[in-house]
Short mmCIF file of C-alpha atoms in Angstrom, two decimals:
data_model
loop_
_atom_site.label_atom_id
_atom_site.label_comp_id
_atom_site.label_asym_id
_atom_site.label_seq_id
_atom_site.Cartn_x
_atom_site.Cartn_y
_atom_site.Cartn_z
CA MET A 1 0.00 0.00 0.00
CA SER A 2 2.66 2.49 1.01
CA ARG A 3 4.81 1.51 -1.97
CA VAL A 4 1.98 2.26 -4.35
CA LYS A 5 1.41 5.55 -2.61
CA THR A 6 5.05 6.60 -2.60
CA ALA A 7 5.47 5.64 -6.26
CA ALA A 8 3.00 8.33 -7.25
CA MET A 9 4.81 11.03 -5.28
CA SER A 10 7.42 13.49 -6.48
CA SER A 11 10.86 13.14 -4.91
CA SER A 12 10.36 16.03 -2.49
CA GLU A 13 6.97 14.69 -1.42
CA ARG A 14 8.50 11.30 -0.91
CA LYS A 15 11.27 12.82 1.21
CA ALA A 16 8.73 14.63 3.40
CA TYR A 17 6.71 11.42 3.71
CA TYR A 18 9.70 9.42 4.91
CA LEU A 19 10.81 12.21 7.25
CA ASN A 20 7.35 12.22 8.82
CA ARG A 21 7.55 8.47 9.28
CA LEU A 22 11.01 8.86 10.80
CA TYR A 23 9.78 11.42 13.34
CA MET A 24 7.08 8.97 14.41
CA ILE A 25 9.51 6.09 14.75
CA LEU A 26 12.39 7.86 16.53
CA PRO A 27 10.66 8.16 19.95
CA VAL A 28 9.81 4.46 19.83
CA ILE A 29 13.43 3.64 19.03
CA SER A 30 14.70 5.55 22.07
CA VAL A 31 12.33 3.69 24.38
CA LEU A 32 13.31 0.34 22.87
CA LEU A 33 16.99 1.24 23.26
CA LEU A 34 16.46 2.04 26.93
CA LEU A 35 14.71 -1.30 27.51
CA LEU A 36 17.51 -3.09 25.68
CA LEU A 37 20.22 -1.40 27.76
CA TRP A 38 18.23 -2.05 30.91
CA THR A 39 17.87 -5.76 30.07
CA THR A 40 21.57 -6.07 29.24
CA ALA A 41 22.54 -4.38 32.50
CA SER A 42 20.33 -6.75 34.50
CA LEU A 43 21.59 -9.96 32.84
CA ASN A 44 24.47 -10.82 35.16
CA SER A 45 23.58 -8.79 38.26
CA ASP A 46 21.02 -8.34 41.03
CA PHE A 47 19.56 -5.44 39.13
CA PRO A 48 15.92 -6.26 38.26
CA SER A 49 15.11 -6.56 34.57
CA PRO A 50 12.20 -4.78 32.85
CA VAL A 51 10.22 -8.02 33.02
CA GLU A 52 10.75 -8.35 36.79
CA THR A 53 9.74 -4.71 37.21
CA TRP A 54 6.58 -5.29 35.19
CA ASN A 55 5.80 -8.40 37.24
CA ARG A 56 6.19 -6.35 40.42
CA LEU A 57 3.50 -4.03 39.10
CA ILE A 58 1.15 -6.96 38.52
CA GLU A 59 1.98 -8.35 41.94
CA LEU A 60 1.05 -5.04 43.51
CA PHE A 61 -2.43 -5.48 42.06
CA GLU A 62 -2.67 -8.88 43.71
CA ARG A 63 -1.14 -7.89 47.04
CA PRO A 64 -1.75 -4.17 47.61
CA ILE A 65 0.47 -2.21 49.98
CA LYS A 66 -1.53 -0.38 52.65
CA ASN A 67 -4.68 -1.47 50.83
CA LYS A 68 -3.71 0.40 47.67
CA THR A 69 -2.61 -0.82 44.26
CA ILE A 70 -0.38 1.35 42.09
CA ILE A 71 -3.47 3.20 40.91
CA GLY A 72 -4.46 4.06 44.47
CA HIS A 73 -0.98 5.33 45.29
CA THR A 74 -0.73 7.37 42.10
CA LEU A 75 -4.13 8.93 42.81
CA ALA A 76 -3.01 9.72 46.37
CA SER A 77 0.00 11.62 45.01
CA LEU A 78 -2.06 13.33 42.31
CA THR A 79 -4.68 14.42 44.85
CA ARG A 80 -2.01 16.18 46.90
CA VAL A 81 -0.61 17.76 43.75
CA PHE A 82 -3.96 19.10 42.60
CA LEU A 83 -4.94 20.41 46.02
CA ALA A 84 -1.70 22.36 46.10
CA LEU A 85 -2.02 23.48 42.48
CA ALA A 86 -5.58 24.68 43.02
CA PHE A 87 -4.25 26.92 45.75
CA ASN A 88 -1.27 28.05 43.68
CA TRP A 89 -3.24 28.77 40.54
CA THR A 90 -5.66 30.88 42.55
CA PHE A 91 -3.42 32.78 44.90
CA GLY A 92 -0.14 32.54 42.96
CA ILE A 93 -1.71 34.00 39.83
CA ALA A 94 -3.50 36.68 41.85
CA PHE A 95 -0.26 37.61 43.62
CA GLY A 96 1.65 37.57 40.32
CA ILE A 97 -0.91 39.90 38.76
CA LEU A 98 -0.68 42.21 41.76
CA ILE A 99 3.11 42.57 41.65
CA GLY A 100 3.22 42.54 37.85
CA TRP A 101 0.66 45.31 37.44
CA ASN A 102 1.39 47.51 40.44
CA LYS A 103 4.94 48.82 40.59
CA LYS A 104 4.70 49.78 44.25
CA CYS A 105 3.63 46.28 45.24
CA ARG A 106 6.43 44.89 43.10
CA ALA A 107 9.00 47.03 44.92
CA LEU A 108 7.50 46.03 48.26
CA PHE A 109 7.42 42.27 47.74
CA THR A 110 10.20 41.45 45.27
CA PRO A 111 13.12 41.17 47.76
CA LEU A 112 11.13 38.95 50.14
CA PHE A 113 9.85 36.82 47.31
CA ASN A 114 13.31 36.37 45.79
CA ALA A 115 14.66 35.20 49.14
CA PHE A 116 11.69 32.86 49.56
CA ARG A 117 12.13 31.16 46.23
CA ALA A 118 15.87 30.72 46.79
CA VAL A 119 15.08 28.29 49.64
CA PRO A 120 14.55 24.84 48.08
CA PRO A 121 11.33 23.03 49.02
CA LEU A 122 13.30 20.21 50.67
CA ALA A 123 14.69 22.69 53.18
CA TRP A 124 11.15 23.50 54.30
CA ILE A 125 10.29 19.89 55.15
CA PRO A 126 11.89 19.74 58.63
CA LEU A 127 10.20 22.98 59.68
CA ILE A 128 6.84 21.91 58.31
CA THR A 129 7.15 18.48 59.94
CA MET A 130 7.95 20.02 63.32
CA TRP A 131 4.96 22.34 63.07
CA PHE A 132 2.33 20.18 61.46
CA GLY A 133 3.47 16.56 61.79
CA ILE A 134 3.07 14.23 58.83
CA GLY A 135 -0.61 14.44 57.85
CA GLU A 136 -2.09 15.51 54.54
CA PHE A 137 -1.93 19.24 55.21
CA PRO A 138 1.85 19.48 55.70
CA LYS A 139 2.40 17.53 52.48
CA ALA A 140 0.13 19.82 50.50
CA LEU A 141 1.88 22.78 52.11
CA THR A 142 5.27 21.47 51.01
CA VAL A 143 3.99 21.10 47.47
CA ILE A 144 2.50 24.60 47.56
CA ILE A 145 5.80 26.07 48.70
CA GLY A 146 7.70 24.08 46.11
CA SER A 147 5.62 25.08 43.11
CA ILE A 148 4.11 28.49 43.76
CA ALA A 149 7.19 30.46 42.68
CA ALA A 150 6.90 29.29 39.07
CA VAL A 151 3.33 30.60 38.87
CA VAL A 152 4.14 33.94 40.47
CA VAL A 153 7.30 34.60 38.46
CA ASN A 154 5.71 33.85 35.09
CA THR A 155 2.50 35.74 35.82
CA GLN A 156 4.43 38.76 37.02
CA ALA A 157 6.65 38.72 33.93
CA GLY A 158 3.62 38.50 31.67
CA LEU A 159 1.87 41.38 33.37
CA SER A 160 4.87 43.69 33.54
CA ASN A 161 5.72 43.10 29.87
CA VAL A 162 2.35 44.08 28.42
CA GLN A 163 3.07 46.05 25.27
CA GLN A 164 2.36 49.75 25.63
CA ILE A 165 0.58 49.84 22.26
CA TYR A 166 -2.21 47.52 23.52
CA LEU A 167 -2.74 49.83 26.48
CA ASP A 168 -2.75 52.80 24.05
CA VAL A 169 -5.56 51.10 22.15
CA GLY A 170 -7.42 50.97 25.47
CA THR A 171 -6.73 54.67 26.06
CA MET A 172 -8.12 55.53 22.61
CA PHE A 173 -11.28 53.61 23.53
CA ASN A 174 -11.52 55.38 26.90
CA ALA A 175 -10.91 52.20 28.89
CA ASN A 176 -10.66 52.70 32.64
CA VAL A 177 -7.89 51.11 34.71
CA ARG A 178 -9.99 48.06 35.58
CA GLN A 179 -10.81 47.46 31.90
CA LYS A 180 -7.17 47.87 30.94
CA LEU A 181 -6.19 45.25 33.50
CA PHE A 182 -8.93 42.70 32.82
CA GLN A 183 -9.56 43.25 29.11
CA ILE A 184 -6.03 44.00 27.93
CA ALA A 185 -3.21 43.22 30.37
CA ILE A 186 -4.37 39.84 31.69
CA PRO A 187 -5.44 38.39 28.31
CA SER A 188 -2.17 39.51 26.75
CA ALA A 189 -0.29 37.80 29.59
CA LEU A 190 -2.25 34.53 29.33
CA ASP A 191 0.49 32.66 27.49
CA ALA A 192 3.04 33.69 30.14
CA ILE A 193 0.59 32.67 32.88
CA PHE A 194 0.21 29.32 31.16
CA ALA A 195 3.97 28.86 31.11
CA GLY A 196 3.73 29.25 34.90
CA VAL A 197 0.93 26.70 35.08
CA ARG A 198 3.00 24.20 33.10
CA THR A 199 6.16 24.72 35.12
CA SER A 200 4.31 24.60 38.44
CA THR A 201 2.61 21.34 37.49
CA SER A 202 5.88 19.55 36.84
CA ALA A 203 7.47 21.15 39.92
CA ALA A 204 4.52 20.03 42.09
CA TRP A 205 4.78 16.48 40.79
CA MET A 206 8.46 16.37 41.77
CA VAL A 207 8.01 17.97 45.17
CA VAL A 208 5.11 15.72 46.20
CA LEU A 209 7.31 12.64 45.74
CA ALA A 210 10.05 14.17 47.88
CA ALA A 211 7.48 15.07 50.54
CA GLU A 212 6.07 11.52 50.50
CA MET A 213 9.50 9.97 50.88
CA LEU A 214 9.91 11.77 54.18
CA GLY A 215 6.97 10.22 55.93
CA ALA A 216 3.70 9.16 54.35
CA LYS A 217 1.36 6.17 54.31
CA SER A 218 0.40 6.42 50.66
CA GLY A 219 1.65 7.81 47.37
CA VAL A 220 4.27 6.83 44.83
CA GLY A 221 6.98 8.51 46.91
CA PHE A 222 5.97 6.31 49.83
CA LEU A 223 6.26 3.22 47.58
CA ILE A 224 9.86 4.12 46.74
CA THR A 225 10.76 4.46 50.43
CA ARG A 226 8.96 1.21 51.18
CA GLY A 227 10.93 -0.50 48.41
CA MET A 228 14.18 0.86 49.80
CA ASP A 229 13.37 -0.21 53.38
CA SER A 230 12.43 -3.76 52.33
CA MET A 231 15.26 -4.10 49.77
CA ASP A 232 12.56 -4.49 47.11
CA MET A 233 14.44 -3.13 44.11
CA PRO A 234 11.74 -4.00 41.53
CA LEU A 235 9.29 -1.92 43.56
CA VAL A 236 11.68 1.05 43.51
CA LEU A 237 12.21 0.81 39.76
CA MET A 238 8.52 0.30 39.09
CA SER A 239 7.67 3.40 41.13
CA MET A 240 10.30 5.45 39.28
CA ALA A 241 8.89 4.36 35.94
CA VAL A 242 5.39 5.32 37.06
CA ILE A 243 6.66 8.74 38.19
CA GLY A 244 8.22 9.31 34.80
CA ILE A 245 5.16 8.23 32.84
CA VAL A 246 2.67 10.21 34.95
CA GLY A 247 4.91 13.29 34.81
CA ALA A 248 5.10 13.10 31.03
CA MET A 249 1.32 12.68 30.83
CA LEU A 250 0.80 15.75 33.03
CA ALA A 251 2.98 17.77 30.65
CA VAL A 252 0.92 16.63 27.68
CA VAL A 253 -2.35 17.45 29.43
CA THR A 254 -1.31 20.99 30.40
CA GLN A 255 -0.03 21.63 26.90
CA PHE A 256 -3.34 20.47 25.49
CA ALA A 257 -5.25 22.69 27.93
CA GLU A 258 -3.15 25.66 26.86
CA ARG A 259 -3.98 25.09 23.20
CA LEU A 260 -7.63 24.86 24.10
CA ILE A 261 -7.70 28.02 26.19
CA CYS A 262 -5.22 30.11 24.17
CA PRO A 263 -5.91 29.17 20.54
CA TRP A 264 -4.04 32.24 19.23
CA THR A 265 -0.71 30.87 20.46
CA ARG A 266 -1.07 28.04 17.98
CA LYS A 267 1.46 28.67 15.25
CA ARG A 268 0.56 28.35 11.62
CA SER A 269 1.12 24.74 10.61
CA ASN A 270 2.85 23.45 7.42
CA MET B 1 -16.64 72.31 -1.96
CA PRO B 2 -16.19 76.08 -1.63
CA MET B 3 -13.94 77.22 1.17
CA ASP B 4 -16.47 79.29 3.09
CA LYS B 5 -18.86 76.36 3.59
CA LYS B 6 -16.29 74.37 5.52
CA LYS B 7 -16.77 74.01 9.23
CA VAL B 8 -13.76 73.62 11.51
CA LYS B 9 -14.01 70.25 13.24
CA LEU B 10 -10.71 70.13 15.09
CA ARG B 11 -8.52 73.07 15.96
CA LEU B 12 -4.97 72.78 17.25
CA GLU B 13 -3.64 75.95 18.78
CA ASN B 14 0.07 76.59 19.36
CA ILE B 15 0.87 72.98 20.16
CA SER B 16 4.44 72.37 21.32
CA GLN B 17 6.04 69.23 22.63
CA SER B 18 9.55 68.59 23.92
CA TYR B 19 11.33 65.80 25.70
CA VAL B 20 14.31 65.64 27.99
CA VAL B 21 16.88 63.33 26.41
CA ASN B 22 20.23 62.92 28.19
CA ASN B 23 19.59 66.02 30.33
CA GLU B 24 18.97 68.05 27.21
CA VAL B 25 15.65 69.50 26.15
CA ARG B 26 14.75 68.44 22.61
CA ASP B 27 11.83 70.04 20.82
CA ALA B 28 9.75 67.60 18.82
CA VAL B 29 6.84 69.85 17.84
CA SER B 30 7.10 73.60 17.83
CA ASN B 31 4.11 75.93 17.90
CA VAL B 32 1.85 74.07 15.49
CA SER B 33 -1.62 75.46 14.78
CA ILE B 34 -3.90 73.57 12.41
CA ASP B 35 -7.57 73.78 11.52
CA VAL B 36 -9.09 70.52 10.32
CA TYR B 37 -12.40 70.78 8.49
CA ASP B 38 -15.41 68.57 8.96
CA ASN B 39 -15.24 65.33 6.91
CA GLU B 40 -11.99 66.43 5.36
CA PHE B 41 -9.23 64.00 4.39
CA LEU B 42 -6.22 65.84 5.80
CA VAL B 43 -2.74 64.46 5.23
CA ILE B 44 0.12 65.46 7.46
CA LEU B 45 3.31 64.94 5.49
CA GLY B 46 6.82 65.22 6.80
CA PRO B 47 10.21 63.54 6.85
CA GLY B 48 10.85 60.54 9.10
CA HIS B 49 10.99 61.14 12.84
CA CYS B 50 9.92 64.77 12.49
CA GLY B 51 7.22 64.66 15.13
CA LYS B 52 4.24 63.67 12.99
CA SER B 53 3.35 60.74 15.22
CA VAL B 54 3.87 62.92 18.28
CA LEU B 55 1.32 65.34 16.90
CA LEU B 56 -1.20 62.53 16.37
CA ASN B 57 -0.55 61.14 19.85
CA ILE B 58 -1.26 64.58 21.26
CA ILE B 59 -4.54 64.87 19.34
CA GLY B 60 -5.50 61.35 20.48
CA GLY B 61 -4.56 62.07 24.09
CA LEU B 62 -1.80 59.47 24.33
CA GLU B 63 0.63 62.30 25.13
CA LYS B 64 0.21 65.60 26.90
CA PRO B 65 1.69 68.59 25.05
CA VAL B 66 3.87 70.98 27.07
CA GLU B 67 1.95 73.84 25.50
CA GLY B 68 -1.12 74.46 23.40
CA ASN B 69 -4.83 73.76 23.28
CA LYS B 70 -7.11 71.52 21.25
CA TYR B 71 -10.76 72.07 20.39
CA ILE B 72 -13.49 69.91 18.86
CA ASP B 73 -16.37 71.91 17.35
CA GLY B 74 -14.97 74.97 19.10
CA VAL B 75 -15.02 73.37 22.56
CA LYS B 76 -11.73 72.85 24.33
CA PHE B 77 -10.83 69.33 25.44
CA THR B 78 -7.85 67.59 27.01
CA GLY B 79 -6.59 64.00 27.06
CA SER B 80 -8.33 61.28 25.08
CA ASP B 81 -11.83 61.70 23.78
CA LYS B 82 -14.31 59.13 22.54
CA ARG B 83 -15.00 61.25 19.46
CA ILE B 84 -11.46 60.47 18.29
CA GLY B 85 -10.33 57.07 17.02
CA MET B 86 -6.96 55.85 15.86
CA VAL B 87 -5.54 53.41 13.35
CA PHE B 88 -2.12 52.51 14.63
CA GLN B 89 1.08 52.30 12.62
CA ARG B 90 2.35 49.10 14.17
CA LEU B 91 -0.22 46.36 14.05
CA ALA B 92 -1.90 46.88 17.38
CA LEU B 93 -4.49 44.15 16.99
CA MET B 94 -5.05 42.02 20.07
CA PRO B 95 -3.58 38.63 19.09
CA TRP B 96 -5.87 36.88 21.57
CA LYS B 97 -9.01 38.19 19.92
CA THR B 98 -10.62 37.18 16.65
CA VAL B 99 -11.37 39.73 13.93
CA MET B 100 -14.85 40.12 15.43
CA GLY B 101 -13.40 40.43 18.95
CA ASN B 102 -11.00 43.14 17.83
CA VAL B 103 -13.56 45.15 15.92
CA GLU B 104 -16.19 45.05 18.68
CA PHE B 105 -13.61 45.93 21.34
CA GLY B 106 -14.40 49.65 21.51
CA PRO B 107 -18.19 49.28 21.83
CA ARG B 108 -17.62 46.47 24.32
CA LEU B 109 -15.50 48.68 26.58
CA ALA B 110 -18.18 51.33 26.26
CA GLY B 111 -20.71 48.84 27.66
CA VAL B 112 -22.72 48.33 24.46
CA ASP B 113 -24.75 45.11 24.70
CA LYS B 114 -23.61 42.11 22.72
CA ALA B 115 -26.26 42.02 20.01
CA THR B 116 -25.85 45.73 19.20
CA ARG B 117 -22.07 45.70 19.16
CA ARG B 118 -22.03 42.59 16.98
CA LYS B 119 -24.24 44.41 14.51
CA ILE B 120 -22.01 47.49 14.54
CA ALA B 121 -18.87 45.39 14.18
CA GLN B 122 -20.35 43.32 11.35
CA LYS B 123 -21.23 46.48 9.45
CA TYR B 124 -17.63 47.70 9.50
CA ILE B 125 -16.14 44.26 8.90
CA ASP B 126 -18.25 44.16 5.75
CA LEU B 127 -17.27 47.73 4.90
CA VAL B 128 -13.54 46.95 4.94
CA GLY B 129 -14.11 43.79 2.90
CA LEU B 130 -13.44 41.15 5.56
CA LYS B 131 -16.78 39.37 5.46
CA GLY B 132 -16.15 35.70 6.18
CA PHE B 133 -13.04 36.34 8.30
CA GLU B 134 -14.89 37.22 11.52
CA LYS B 135 -13.60 34.16 13.37
CA ALA B 136 -9.98 34.38 12.15
CA TYR B 137 -7.19 35.34 14.51
CA PRO B 138 -4.78 38.14 13.51
CA HIS B 139 -1.88 35.73 12.99
CA GLN B 140 -3.91 34.03 10.27
CA LEU B 141 -4.26 37.28 8.28
CA SER B 142 -1.97 39.05 5.80
CA GLY B 143 -0.56 42.50 6.53
CA GLY B 144 -3.18 44.27 4.42
CA MET B 145 -6.02 42.35 6.04
CA LYS B 146 -4.70 43.18 9.50
CA GLN B 147 -4.74 46.85 8.64
CA ARG B 148 -8.32 46.48 7.37
CA VAL B 149 -9.20 45.11 10.81
CA GLY B 150 -7.46 48.12 12.37
CA ILE B 151 -9.58 50.46 10.24
CA ALA B 152 -12.81 48.59 11.06
CA ARG B 153 -11.95 48.65 14.75
CA ALA B 154 -11.44 52.41 14.71
CA TYR B 155 -14.71 52.95 12.75
CA ALA B 156 -16.72 50.65 15.04
CA ASN B 157 -16.27 53.00 17.98
CA SER B 158 -18.15 55.61 15.86
CA PRO B 159 -15.56 58.38 16.17
CA GLU B 160 -16.04 61.74 14.46
CA ILE B 161 -12.33 62.13 13.86
CA LEU B 162 -10.05 59.31 12.73
CA LEU B 163 -6.30 59.48 13.23
CA MET B 164 -4.16 57.29 11.01
CA ASP B 165 -0.50 56.99 11.89
CA GLU B 166 1.33 55.80 8.75
CA PRO B 167 -1.12 52.88 8.58
CA PHE B 168 0.35 51.46 5.38
CA GLY B 169 4.01 52.12 6.14
CA GLN B 170 4.83 48.48 6.79
CA LEU B 171 2.99 46.98 3.84
CA ASP B 172 4.63 45.90 0.60
CA ALA B 173 4.25 48.29 -2.35
CA GLN B 174 1.44 46.37 -4.10
CA THR B 175 -0.68 45.95 -0.99
CA ARG B 176 -0.06 49.57 -0.13
CA ILE B 177 -1.56 50.79 -3.41
CA VAL B 178 -4.61 48.58 -2.90
CA MET B 179 -5.06 49.85 0.66
CA GLU B 180 -4.77 53.49 -0.46
CA GLU B 181 -7.64 52.88 -2.87
CA GLU B 182 -9.54 51.06 -0.14
CA ILE B 183 -9.20 53.74 2.53
CA GLN B 184 -10.46 56.28 -0.04
CA ARG B 185 -13.46 54.09 -0.86
CA ILE B 186 -14.22 53.51 2.82
CA TRP B 187 -13.97 57.20 3.60
CA GLN B 188 -16.24 58.12 0.69
CA GLN B 189 -18.78 55.57 1.89
CA GLU B 190 -18.56 56.52 5.59
CA LYS B 191 -17.43 60.13 5.75
CA ARG B 192 -15.37 61.07 8.77
CA THR B 193 -12.75 63.69 9.44
CA ILE B 194 -9.51 61.85 8.76
CA ILE B 195 -6.06 62.99 9.77
CA PHE B 196 -3.62 60.76 7.95
CA VAL B 197 0.10 60.89 8.70
CA THR B 198 2.61 59.70 6.13
CA ASN B 199 6.12 60.29 4.86
CA ASN B 200 5.17 59.14 1.36
CA ILE B 201 4.60 62.08 -0.99
CA GLU B 202 2.69 60.14 -3.64
CA GLU B 203 0.38 58.70 -0.98
CA ALA B 204 -0.21 62.22 0.37
CA VAL B 205 -1.12 63.68 -3.04
CA TYR B 206 -3.25 60.64 -3.88
CA LEU B 207 -5.32 60.81 -0.68
CA GLY B 208 -5.40 64.33 0.69
CA ASP B 209 -7.99 67.08 0.31
CA ARG B 210 -5.24 69.12 1.83
CA ILE B 211 -1.65 68.34 2.72
CA ILE B 212 0.04 69.95 5.67
CA LEU B 213 3.75 69.80 5.09
CA LEU B 214 5.85 69.75 8.24
CA SER B 215 9.48 70.80 8.50
CA LYS B 216 12.15 68.54 9.88
CA CYS B 217 12.64 68.40 13.65
CA PRO B 218 11.22 70.24 15.52
CA ALA B 219 8.04 69.99 13.46
CA ARG B 220 6.58 73.29 12.26
CA VAL B 221 3.92 73.87 9.63
CA LYS B 222 5.95 74.62 6.52
CA GLN B 223 3.30 74.78 3.83
CA ILE B 224 -0.33 73.86 3.24
CA TYR B 225 -1.42 72.48 -0.15
CA GLU B 226 -4.98 72.15 -1.38
CA ILE B 227 -5.44 69.28 -3.81
CA ASN B 228 -8.46 69.86 -6.00
CA LEU B 229 -8.04 66.88 -8.31
CA PRO B 230 -11.13 64.69 -8.79
CA ARG B 231 -11.16 61.28 -7.09
CA PRO B 232 -10.09 58.60 -7.66
CA ARG B 233 -6.89 60.28 -8.74
CA ASN B 234 -4.64 59.12 -11.51
CA THR B 235 -1.04 59.02 -10.36
CA MET B 236 0.11 59.47 -13.98
CA ASP B 237 -2.02 62.57 -14.58
CA PRO B 238 0.24 65.59 -15.49
CA GLU B 239 -1.42 67.79 -12.85
CA PHE B 240 -0.90 65.05 -10.22
CA LEU B 241 2.75 64.80 -11.19
CA ARG B 242 3.17 68.59 -11.11
CA ILE B 243 1.78 68.81 -7.55
CA ARG B 244 3.86 65.83 -6.54
CA ARG B 245 7.01 67.52 -7.86
CA GLU B 246 6.13 70.80 -6.17
CA VAL B 247 5.64 69.12 -2.79
CA SER B 248 8.70 66.99 -3.29
CA GLU B 249 10.96 69.98 -3.95
CA ASN B 250 9.73 71.64 -0.79
CA THR B 251 10.20 68.63 1.46
CA ASP B 252 13.12 68.45 3.87
CA LEU B 253 15.25 65.39 3.58
CA ALA B 254 15.59 63.37 6.71
CA LEU B 255 18.71 61.29 6.95
#
């Protein structure tokens, strides 16, 4: 079928056709290469092979840990992430708009905020644990702290870089300050705000696993620690693979949401 | 139209503007007084960076002059005014809005209800020849089409005076000629007082009822030409070429 099709094409069309095919195959090749390397590395060592890791996943369905299969643990981590993100996307964006739009507020808060975001989220964990113990709230708080900066920084940048000419258009139409903010500045900053949403999502997913490794009874981070404590290397590897796959899926979902909400950022195709 | 029947729509009186650049006062506009007649197509012509845009920004209220007054229908006003609209030089369309969204933007800010503003916007989208492109985003349009949206947007706010700041300066030569014909057609269909800034002499002679020639920096009124050729004008007509040469010889070169 493809031979018949390619025979009718000009040479440049044929080249484009094969290039397209190549771009679809390359990602698959890299994954296959990884699996091959992984299998080779596990041949003459204690290191679990991909098959053993896969079997561990199936086993977890048969004998859940703390009454949860891998799905339950992934959902536990995701719940924490989305609780924290809901907070961040509300208050982080609001705060970013405030300091991006109002120069006085920017001058007031910028030094404090810069110092705050220089402290890595891991450094907050001891303090948060001492204050709040190891329940759900302290974990969500750790994730909030670890991912709010990305939202604030991007939102602020978007708001403070609104092009003067758009605001001039507003002036010509007698827009008041509120209209300039809500009808011009914020829409024009939406792509920057979305960059913050994307970055904060991946940051939150990383921080939640760190938070879970330091004391939790559920979540993928907890599974890794459990695997380490019980010398269950397949469990550790399986959890890491799940983290990678879920993280990649989150990135795809946020990108899709951005295209849906900001259709004008879509570049001309072809 | 005989001179005495013309009514002054906009009057600029002794307008001056200067800026402080590197601790040095630089005059951009110096003591400019202009009368603009009702429904006139006035072209302000001058060399590059001579303060033409500054003058338009002052009329539109985007800048405050250091000196001078402005009047509409004999009544003094300051700042921006909803009777004045502007077509911007750089493409100032909102990339996040469709053609319809951009054109209805003015009425929307003014609180006009959706059905009414859609009707207004549709009228001017049709007028500029963009019927069928209502749902397109600016990045999907060509340069000439974008400028058509800019013109429709300015018209949709129903201004009495339209300021155009070198609207076709960034278009390629072919598109520019088409757009010059188009703006003339649109103006003849929907008469407004237009103040059109350009540095292109042929464009000025082709479009203007009158041309106000500005000097190089700081901008002063150097000469006023009345162009009484019938429209649409033929750029190869001997009289057209004579006026063009006359203006050209009087124009300061900006380097």
